[in-house]
Amino acid sequence: MLNGSLKLSLLECGCNVNDISIKLDGGASWLYQGLIDAFEGKIGSAVENAVSKKIRDAIIKLDLQLQSLPKEAPITNFAELNVTFVDDPELSESSLDLEVDGLFSAKHEAALSNHYHRLLQASSSCKEADKMVKISLQENVMKSASSVYFEANKMHWIVDKVPDQSLLNTAGWRFIIPQLYKMYPNHDMNLNLSVSSPPILNVEKQQIKAKIPLDVVIDVLDVEEVIPVACISTVISASVSPGISGNALTGYVKLNDITMSLKWSKIGDLHMNLVQMLMSTTLRTVVLPYVNLKLSKGFQIPVFHGYGLQDAHILCTDSWIVICSDVAPVKQFNLI
């Protein structure tokens, strides 16, 4: 391995022809047969040299191809995956073990590499012995993805439509926040949701625990002006059940707990118990279904030289996500 790329070097190469036999039939074959017998040693030596040269040339060609493998795999227009190798390959009787960095980074930015080498327990191995590949993802891969998406400002949503649209009018809040209705009677509102720091993710058995710090800003729509009137600091604790569909990672989020506190307000003190009840309903009925809809569509796993996953299974264990799968040409998926 050299600078994150695989390097193949030929230590020794030789070809030994123990015996060579060439027989000619017909015509003047007796004459040519004598010449061939006379030069049998030189013919054998030429074969040895030719075979050795072919092997050396093949090793050099393969080494150049290994050196040309990409070190980054694009994921989105702002994120990429570090696929540099972090250890020498390990070859066994039935498998080839390759370890890559696997951390996400913003495009055109160097990522800080951390190598988390650890042997997985037998319980986390693929049960299907005939699966072609096993991909093991350490939880820091997800943490790096979370950080990149956060820095790219992709964890921001504006809620302007809910099943009960009266909740997005100050009249619907007049008993919960009377001052809001008094200052802005019958004004439409929206909720501006922004993740305030990268979510904390931990992989446990059969699930991923997530703690998401969220700022919820209440905006009042006054003619063509958007007026922020209060900000509620929120921490959401959730469980994520990961899945895999085709060549995409999917998931489903279950809400475990919500805590809220007033960060700032232009409309006086708020009755946070009542606000939390209303906000919790909004998160459960609007935000969570939206997130689960996005997760159901999945995040594409990078295709490697035209090949993707097929009939894949996923499981979680302590700090690791393991994917067991066959592989097939990507074009084949489009025909199904």
Short mmCIF file of C-alpha atoms in Angstrom, two decimals:
data_model
loop_
_atom_site.label_atom_id
_atom_site.label_comp_id
_atom_site.label_asym_id
_atom_site.label_seq_id
_atom_site.Cartn_x
_atom_site.Cartn_y
_atom_site.Cartn_z
CA MET A 1 0.00 0.00 0.00
CA LEU A 2 1.30 3.48 -0.92
CA ASN A 3 -0.40 6.79 0.00
CA GLY A 4 -3.81 5.16 0.27
CA SER A 5 -3.48 3.22 -2.99
CA LEU A 6 -2.73 -0.44 -3.53
CA LYS A 7 0.72 -1.18 -4.93
CA LEU A 8 1.67 -4.48 -6.53
CA SER A 9 5.37 -5.34 -6.77
CA LEU A 10 6.98 -8.37 -8.35
CA LEU A 11 9.51 -9.81 -5.92
CA GLU A 12 10.61 -12.77 -8.00
CA CYS A 13 9.56 -14.31 -11.28
CA GLY A 14 10.81 -17.40 -13.07
CA CYS A 15 9.67 -20.06 -15.49
CA ASN A 16 11.29 -23.46 -15.78
CA VAL A 17 10.49 -25.73 -18.72
CA ASN A 18 11.40 -29.22 -17.59
CA ASP A 19 10.67 -30.88 -20.88
CA ILE A 20 9.50 -29.89 -24.34
CA SER A 21 8.46 -32.25 -27.10
CA ILE A 22 7.72 -31.23 -30.70
CA LYS A 23 6.83 -33.94 -33.24
CA LEU A 24 6.39 -33.36 -36.98
CA ASP A 25 4.65 -35.72 -39.43
CA GLY A 26 4.66 -36.15 -43.21
CA GLY A 27 6.86 -35.06 -46.12
CA ALA A 28 10.31 -33.91 -45.10
CA SER A 29 9.36 -33.94 -41.44
CA TRP A 30 12.34 -36.20 -40.72
CA LEU A 31 14.64 -33.37 -41.83
CA TYR A 32 12.92 -30.64 -39.84
CA GLN A 33 12.52 -32.95 -36.87
CA GLY A 34 16.28 -33.21 -36.68
CA LEU A 35 16.66 -29.44 -36.67
CA ILE A 36 14.01 -29.08 -33.97
CA ASP A 37 15.67 -31.72 -31.83
CA ALA A 38 18.98 -29.91 -32.23
CA PHE A 39 17.51 -26.61 -31.05
CA GLU A 40 15.21 -28.08 -28.37
CA GLY A 41 17.16 -26.43 -25.55
CA LYS A 42 17.03 -22.99 -27.16
CA ILE A 43 13.31 -23.35 -27.85
CA GLY A 44 12.69 -24.23 -24.20
CA SER A 45 14.77 -21.26 -23.08
CA ALA A 46 12.81 -18.94 -25.39
CA VAL A 47 9.52 -20.20 -23.92
CA GLU A 48 10.82 -19.60 -20.39
CA ASN A 49 11.85 -16.04 -21.24
CA ALA A 50 8.57 -15.28 -23.03
CA VAL A 51 6.42 -16.55 -20.15
CA SER A 52 8.47 -14.62 -17.57
CA LYS A 53 8.19 -11.42 -19.62
CA LYS A 54 4.42 -11.84 -19.95
CA ILE A 55 4.08 -12.24 -16.18
CA ARG A 56 6.23 -9.17 -15.50
CA ASP A 57 4.26 -7.10 -18.02
CA ALA A 58 0.95 -8.26 -16.52
CA ILE A 59 2.07 -7.33 -12.98
CA ILE A 60 3.16 -3.86 -14.14
CA LYS A 61 -0.15 -3.33 -15.95
CA LEU A 62 -2.17 -4.47 -12.92
CA ASP A 63 -0.11 -2.21 -10.64
CA LEU A 64 -0.87 0.81 -12.85
CA GLN A 65 -4.58 -0.02 -12.75
CA LEU A 66 -4.50 -0.29 -8.95
CA GLN A 67 -2.68 3.05 -8.70
CA SER A 68 -5.36 4.66 -10.89
CA LEU A 69 -8.27 3.66 -8.63
CA PRO A 70 -10.09 6.81 -7.40
CA LYS A 71 -9.47 8.01 -3.85
CA GLU A 72 -12.82 9.77 -3.54
CA ALA A 73 -16.30 8.62 -4.55
CA PRO A 74 -18.90 11.37 -5.15
CA ILE A 75 -22.08 10.99 -3.09
CA THR A 76 -23.89 14.28 -3.75
CA ASN A 77 -22.96 17.60 -5.33
CA PHE A 78 -21.45 18.67 -2.00
CA ALA A 79 -20.23 15.45 -0.36
CA GLU A 80 -17.84 12.66 -1.24
CA LEU A 81 -16.58 9.46 0.33
CA ASN A 82 -12.92 8.85 1.12
CA VAL A 83 -12.11 5.45 -0.41
CA THR A 84 -8.35 5.41 0.16
CA PHE A 85 -7.00 2.13 1.48
CA VAL A 86 -5.85 2.13 5.10
CA ASP A 87 -4.27 -1.31 5.37
CA ASP A 88 -2.77 -4.04 3.24
CA PRO A 89 -5.26 -6.51 1.75
CA GLU A 90 -5.70 -9.82 3.56
CA LEU A 91 -6.23 -12.91 1.43
CA SER A 92 -7.73 -16.10 2.85
CA GLU A 93 -8.87 -19.34 1.24
CA SER A 94 -12.32 -17.94 0.44
CA SER A 95 -12.17 -14.14 0.73
CA LEU A 96 -10.24 -10.95 0.12
CA ASP A 97 -10.38 -8.35 2.92
CA LEU A 98 -9.97 -4.70 1.90
CA GLU A 99 -10.13 -1.79 4.36
CA VAL A 100 -10.86 1.75 3.17
CA ASP A 101 -11.12 4.99 5.13
CA GLY A 102 -14.84 5.43 4.45
CA LEU A 103 -15.31 8.88 6.00
CA PHE A 104 -17.43 11.57 4.36
CA SER A 105 -16.04 15.00 3.55
CA ALA A 106 -17.12 18.12 1.72
CA LYS A 107 -16.09 18.08 -1.92
CA HIS A 108 -12.62 19.46 -2.62
CA GLU A 109 -11.79 19.44 1.09
CA ALA A 110 -9.32 17.05 2.68
CA ALA A 111 -10.89 14.86 5.36
CA LEU A 112 -9.18 13.99 8.61
CA SER A 113 -8.71 10.27 8.42
CA ASN A 114 -9.28 7.96 11.36
CA HIS A 115 -8.62 4.27 11.02
CA TYR A 116 -10.89 2.15 13.20
CA HIS A 117 -9.64 -1.38 12.71
CA ARG A 118 -11.42 -3.96 14.79
CA LEU A 119 -12.39 -7.55 14.27
CA LEU A 120 -16.15 -7.99 14.28
CA GLN A 121 -17.68 -10.62 16.49
CA ALA A 122 -19.00 -13.77 14.87
CA SER A 123 -22.57 -12.67 15.59
CA SER A 124 -22.12 -9.76 13.21
CA SER A 125 -20.92 -11.93 10.34
CA CYS A 126 -23.01 -12.68 7.29
CA LYS A 127 -25.21 -15.71 7.93
CA GLU A 128 -25.51 -16.33 4.21
CA ALA A 129 -22.19 -18.01 3.46
CA ASP A 130 -22.70 -17.61 -0.28
CA LYS A 131 -22.98 -13.80 -0.24
CA MET A 132 -20.35 -12.22 -2.43
CA VAL A 133 -19.43 -9.18 -0.31
CA LYS A 134 -19.63 -7.98 3.27
CA ILE A 135 -19.42 -4.24 3.94
CA SER A 136 -18.76 -3.15 7.53
CA LEU A 137 -19.42 0.50 8.40
CA GLN A 138 -18.09 1.93 11.66
CA GLU A 139 -20.41 4.47 13.31
CA ASN A 140 -17.85 7.23 12.67
CA VAL A 141 -18.70 6.96 8.97
CA MET A 142 -22.25 8.12 9.79
CA LYS A 143 -20.96 10.79 12.14
CA SER A 144 -18.76 12.19 9.38
CA ALA A 145 -21.75 12.19 7.00
CA SER A 146 -23.84 13.98 9.61
CA SER A 147 -21.15 16.63 10.02
CA VAL A 148 -20.82 17.20 6.26
CA TYR A 149 -24.58 17.55 5.76
CA PHE A 150 -24.75 19.93 8.72
CA GLU A 151 -21.91 22.13 7.45
CA ALA A 152 -23.56 22.21 4.00
CA ASN A 153 -26.72 23.63 5.63
CA LYS A 154 -28.79 20.66 4.51
CA MET A 155 -30.45 20.19 7.90
CA HIS A 156 -32.92 23.03 7.64
CA TRP A 157 -36.67 22.89 6.99
CA ILE A 158 -39.53 25.35 6.88
CA VAL A 159 -42.90 23.97 7.96
CA ASP A 160 -45.65 25.95 6.25
CA LYS A 161 -48.24 23.21 5.75
CA VAL A 162 -49.71 20.89 8.38
CA PRO A 163 -52.78 18.61 8.44
CA ASP A 164 -54.55 21.15 10.68
CA GLN A 165 -53.63 24.42 8.99
CA SER A 166 -55.15 26.44 11.85
CA LEU A 167 -52.03 25.55 13.84
CA LEU A 168 -50.10 27.85 11.53
CA ASN A 169 -52.20 30.89 12.35
CA THR A 170 -51.81 33.02 15.45
CA ALA A 171 -55.51 32.45 16.19
CA GLY A 172 -54.72 28.80 16.85
CA TRP A 173 -52.17 29.86 19.48
CA ARG A 174 -54.21 32.55 21.23
CA PHE A 175 -54.79 30.45 24.36
CA ILE A 176 -51.24 29.09 24.42
CA ILE A 177 -49.37 32.34 23.67
CA PRO A 178 -51.91 35.16 24.17
CA GLN A 179 -49.30 37.86 23.56
CA LEU A 180 -48.58 36.42 20.10
CA TYR A 181 -52.22 36.72 19.08
CA LYS A 182 -52.52 40.18 20.62
CA MET A 183 -49.52 41.51 18.66
CA TYR A 184 -50.31 39.70 15.40
CA PRO A 185 -54.03 38.82 15.28
CA ASN A 186 -55.01 36.25 12.62
CA HIS A 187 -51.58 36.22 11.01
CA ASP A 188 -50.27 33.16 9.23
CA MET A 189 -47.13 31.56 10.61
CA ASN A 190 -44.47 29.04 9.75
CA LEU A 191 -41.96 27.06 11.78
CA ASN A 192 -38.32 27.43 10.81
CA LEU A 193 -36.44 24.30 11.89
CA SER A 194 -32.63 24.20 11.91
CA VAL A 195 -30.33 21.59 13.39
CA SER A 196 -28.07 23.60 15.70
CA SER A 197 -25.15 21.15 15.79
CA PRO A 198 -24.36 17.81 14.12
CA PRO A 199 -26.65 15.05 15.42
CA ILE A 200 -25.11 12.54 17.83
CA LEU A 201 -25.33 9.03 16.37
CA ASN A 202 -24.55 5.72 18.08
CA VAL A 203 -24.98 2.26 16.60
CA GLU A 204 -26.48 -0.32 18.94
CA LYS A 205 -27.93 -3.77 18.43
CA GLN A 206 -30.45 -3.65 15.57
CA GLN A 207 -30.87 0.13 15.79
CA ILE A 208 -29.16 3.49 15.63
CA LYS A 209 -29.75 5.94 18.48
CA ALA A 210 -29.84 9.60 17.46
CA LYS A 211 -29.92 12.79 19.51
CA ILE A 212 -30.75 15.83 17.38
CA PRO A 213 -30.39 19.39 18.73
CA LEU A 214 -32.89 21.60 16.94
CA ASP A 215 -33.76 25.30 16.98
CA VAL A 216 -37.42 25.95 16.19
CA VAL A 217 -38.07 29.58 15.24
CA ILE A 218 -41.68 30.77 15.17
CA ASP A 219 -42.10 33.12 12.20
CA VAL A 220 -45.08 35.42 11.71
CA LEU A 221 -45.98 36.32 8.12
CA ASP A 222 -46.86 40.01 8.00
CA VAL A 223 -47.77 41.05 4.43
CA GLU A 224 -44.48 40.29 2.62
CA GLU A 225 -42.32 40.34 5.73
CA VAL A 226 -41.29 37.33 7.80
CA ILE A 227 -40.95 38.26 11.48
CA PRO A 228 -39.15 35.83 13.84
CA VAL A 229 -40.87 36.17 17.22
CA ALA A 230 -39.45 33.32 19.33
CA CYS A 231 -36.89 30.54 19.25
CA ILE A 232 -37.33 27.27 21.11
CA SER A 233 -34.29 25.09 21.72
CA THR A 234 -35.29 21.46 21.20
CA VAL A 235 -33.53 18.14 21.67
CA ILE A 236 -35.04 15.15 19.90
CA SER A 237 -34.11 11.61 20.90
CA ALA A 238 -34.96 9.03 18.28
CA SER A 239 -34.26 5.49 17.15
CA VAL A 240 -33.46 4.71 13.53
CA SER A 241 -34.07 1.29 12.04
CA PRO A 242 -31.77 1.03 9.01
CA GLY A 243 -32.71 -0.88 5.89
CA ILE A 244 -31.47 -1.42 2.38
CA SER A 245 -33.38 -1.36 -0.88
CA GLY A 246 -31.61 -2.15 -4.12
CA ASN A 247 -28.45 -0.08 -4.05
CA ALA A 248 -29.69 2.47 -1.50
CA LEU A 249 -29.53 2.74 2.29
CA THR A 250 -32.97 3.43 3.76
CA GLY A 251 -34.40 3.78 7.24
CA TYR A 252 -37.30 4.53 9.54
CA VAL A 253 -37.23 6.96 12.47
CA LYS A 254 -39.14 6.49 15.71
CA LEU A 255 -39.46 9.40 18.13
CA ASN A 256 -38.45 8.52 21.70
CA ASP A 257 -38.37 11.83 23.57
CA ILE A 258 -38.54 15.60 23.10
CA THR A 259 -37.28 18.30 25.47
CA MET A 260 -37.75 22.03 24.90
CA SER A 261 -36.61 25.29 26.45
CA LEU A 262 -37.08 28.91 25.46
CA LYS A 263 -33.97 30.32 23.78
CA TRP A 264 -35.23 33.84 23.10
CA SER A 265 -38.55 35.62 22.68
CA LYS A 266 -39.89 38.94 21.40
CA ILE A 267 -43.38 38.18 22.72
CA GLY A 268 -42.64 37.69 26.41
CA ASP A 269 -42.48 34.49 28.42
CA LEU A 270 -44.11 31.36 27.06
CA HIS A 271 -45.96 28.58 28.84
CA MET A 272 -43.47 25.95 27.74
CA ASN A 273 -45.57 22.96 28.85
CA LEU A 274 -48.36 23.99 26.49
CA VAL A 275 -45.93 24.97 23.75
CA GLN A 276 -44.11 21.64 24.04
CA MET A 277 -47.39 19.76 23.72
CA LEU A 278 -48.29 21.64 20.54
CA MET A 279 -44.79 21.47 19.07
CA SER A 280 -44.54 17.77 19.84
CA THR A 281 -47.75 17.16 17.92
CA THR A 282 -46.38 19.12 14.97
CA LEU A 283 -43.11 17.21 14.98
CA ARG A 284 -44.86 13.85 15.16
CA THR A 285 -47.48 14.59 12.50
CA VAL A 286 -45.49 16.74 10.06
CA VAL A 287 -41.71 16.68 10.50
CA LEU A 288 -41.27 12.99 11.28
CA PRO A 289 -43.37 11.76 8.32
CA TYR A 290 -41.36 14.09 6.06
CA VAL A 291 -38.05 12.70 7.36
CA ASN A 292 -39.28 9.12 6.99
CA LEU A 293 -40.39 9.87 3.44
CA LYS A 294 -36.87 11.07 2.63
CA LEU A 295 -35.33 8.03 4.32
CA SER A 296 -37.65 5.66 2.45
CA LYS A 297 -36.20 6.95 -0.83
CA GLY A 298 -32.75 6.12 0.50
CA PHE A 299 -29.20 7.29 -0.07
CA GLN A 300 -27.43 5.68 -3.00
CA ILE A 301 -24.39 3.54 -2.27
CA PRO A 302 -21.59 4.42 -4.71
CA VAL A 303 -21.35 2.14 -7.73
CA PHE A 304 -17.97 0.48 -8.22
CA HIS A 305 -16.95 0.16 -11.87
CA GLY A 306 -20.54 -0.40 -12.98
CA TYR A 307 -21.44 -2.89 -10.23
CA GLY A 308 -23.89 -2.41 -7.37
CA LEU A 309 -25.48 -4.40 -4.55
CA GLN A 310 -28.14 -7.04 -5.12
CA ASP A 311 -30.28 -8.98 -2.60
CA ALA A 312 -28.56 -7.17 0.26
CA HIS A 313 -29.25 -7.55 3.98
CA ILE A 314 -28.28 -5.18 6.79
CA LEU A 315 -27.76 -5.65 10.52
CA CYS A 316 -26.50 -3.51 13.40
CA THR A 317 -24.21 -4.45 16.23
CA ASP A 318 -22.08 -2.54 18.72
CA SER A 319 -20.66 0.47 16.79
CA TRP A 320 -20.92 -1.30 13.44
CA ILE A 321 -23.38 -1.63 10.56
CA VAL A 322 -22.85 -4.74 8.44
CA ILE A 323 -24.19 -5.18 4.91
CA CYS A 324 -24.12 -8.64 3.30
CA SER A 325 -24.85 -8.72 -0.40
CA ASP A 326 -24.32 -10.11 -3.85
CA VAL A 327 -23.21 -7.78 -6.64
CA ALA A 328 -24.52 -7.33 -10.17
CA PRO A 329 -24.09 -4.90 -13.07
CA VAL A 330 -26.05 -1.71 -12.45
CA LYS A 331 -27.67 -1.93 -15.91
CA GLN A 332 -29.27 -5.16 -14.78
CA PHE A 333 -31.22 -3.28 -12.08
CA ASN A 334 -32.74 -1.00 -14.70
CA LEU A 335 -34.19 -3.97 -16.55
CA ILE A 336 -36.06 -5.31 -13.52
#
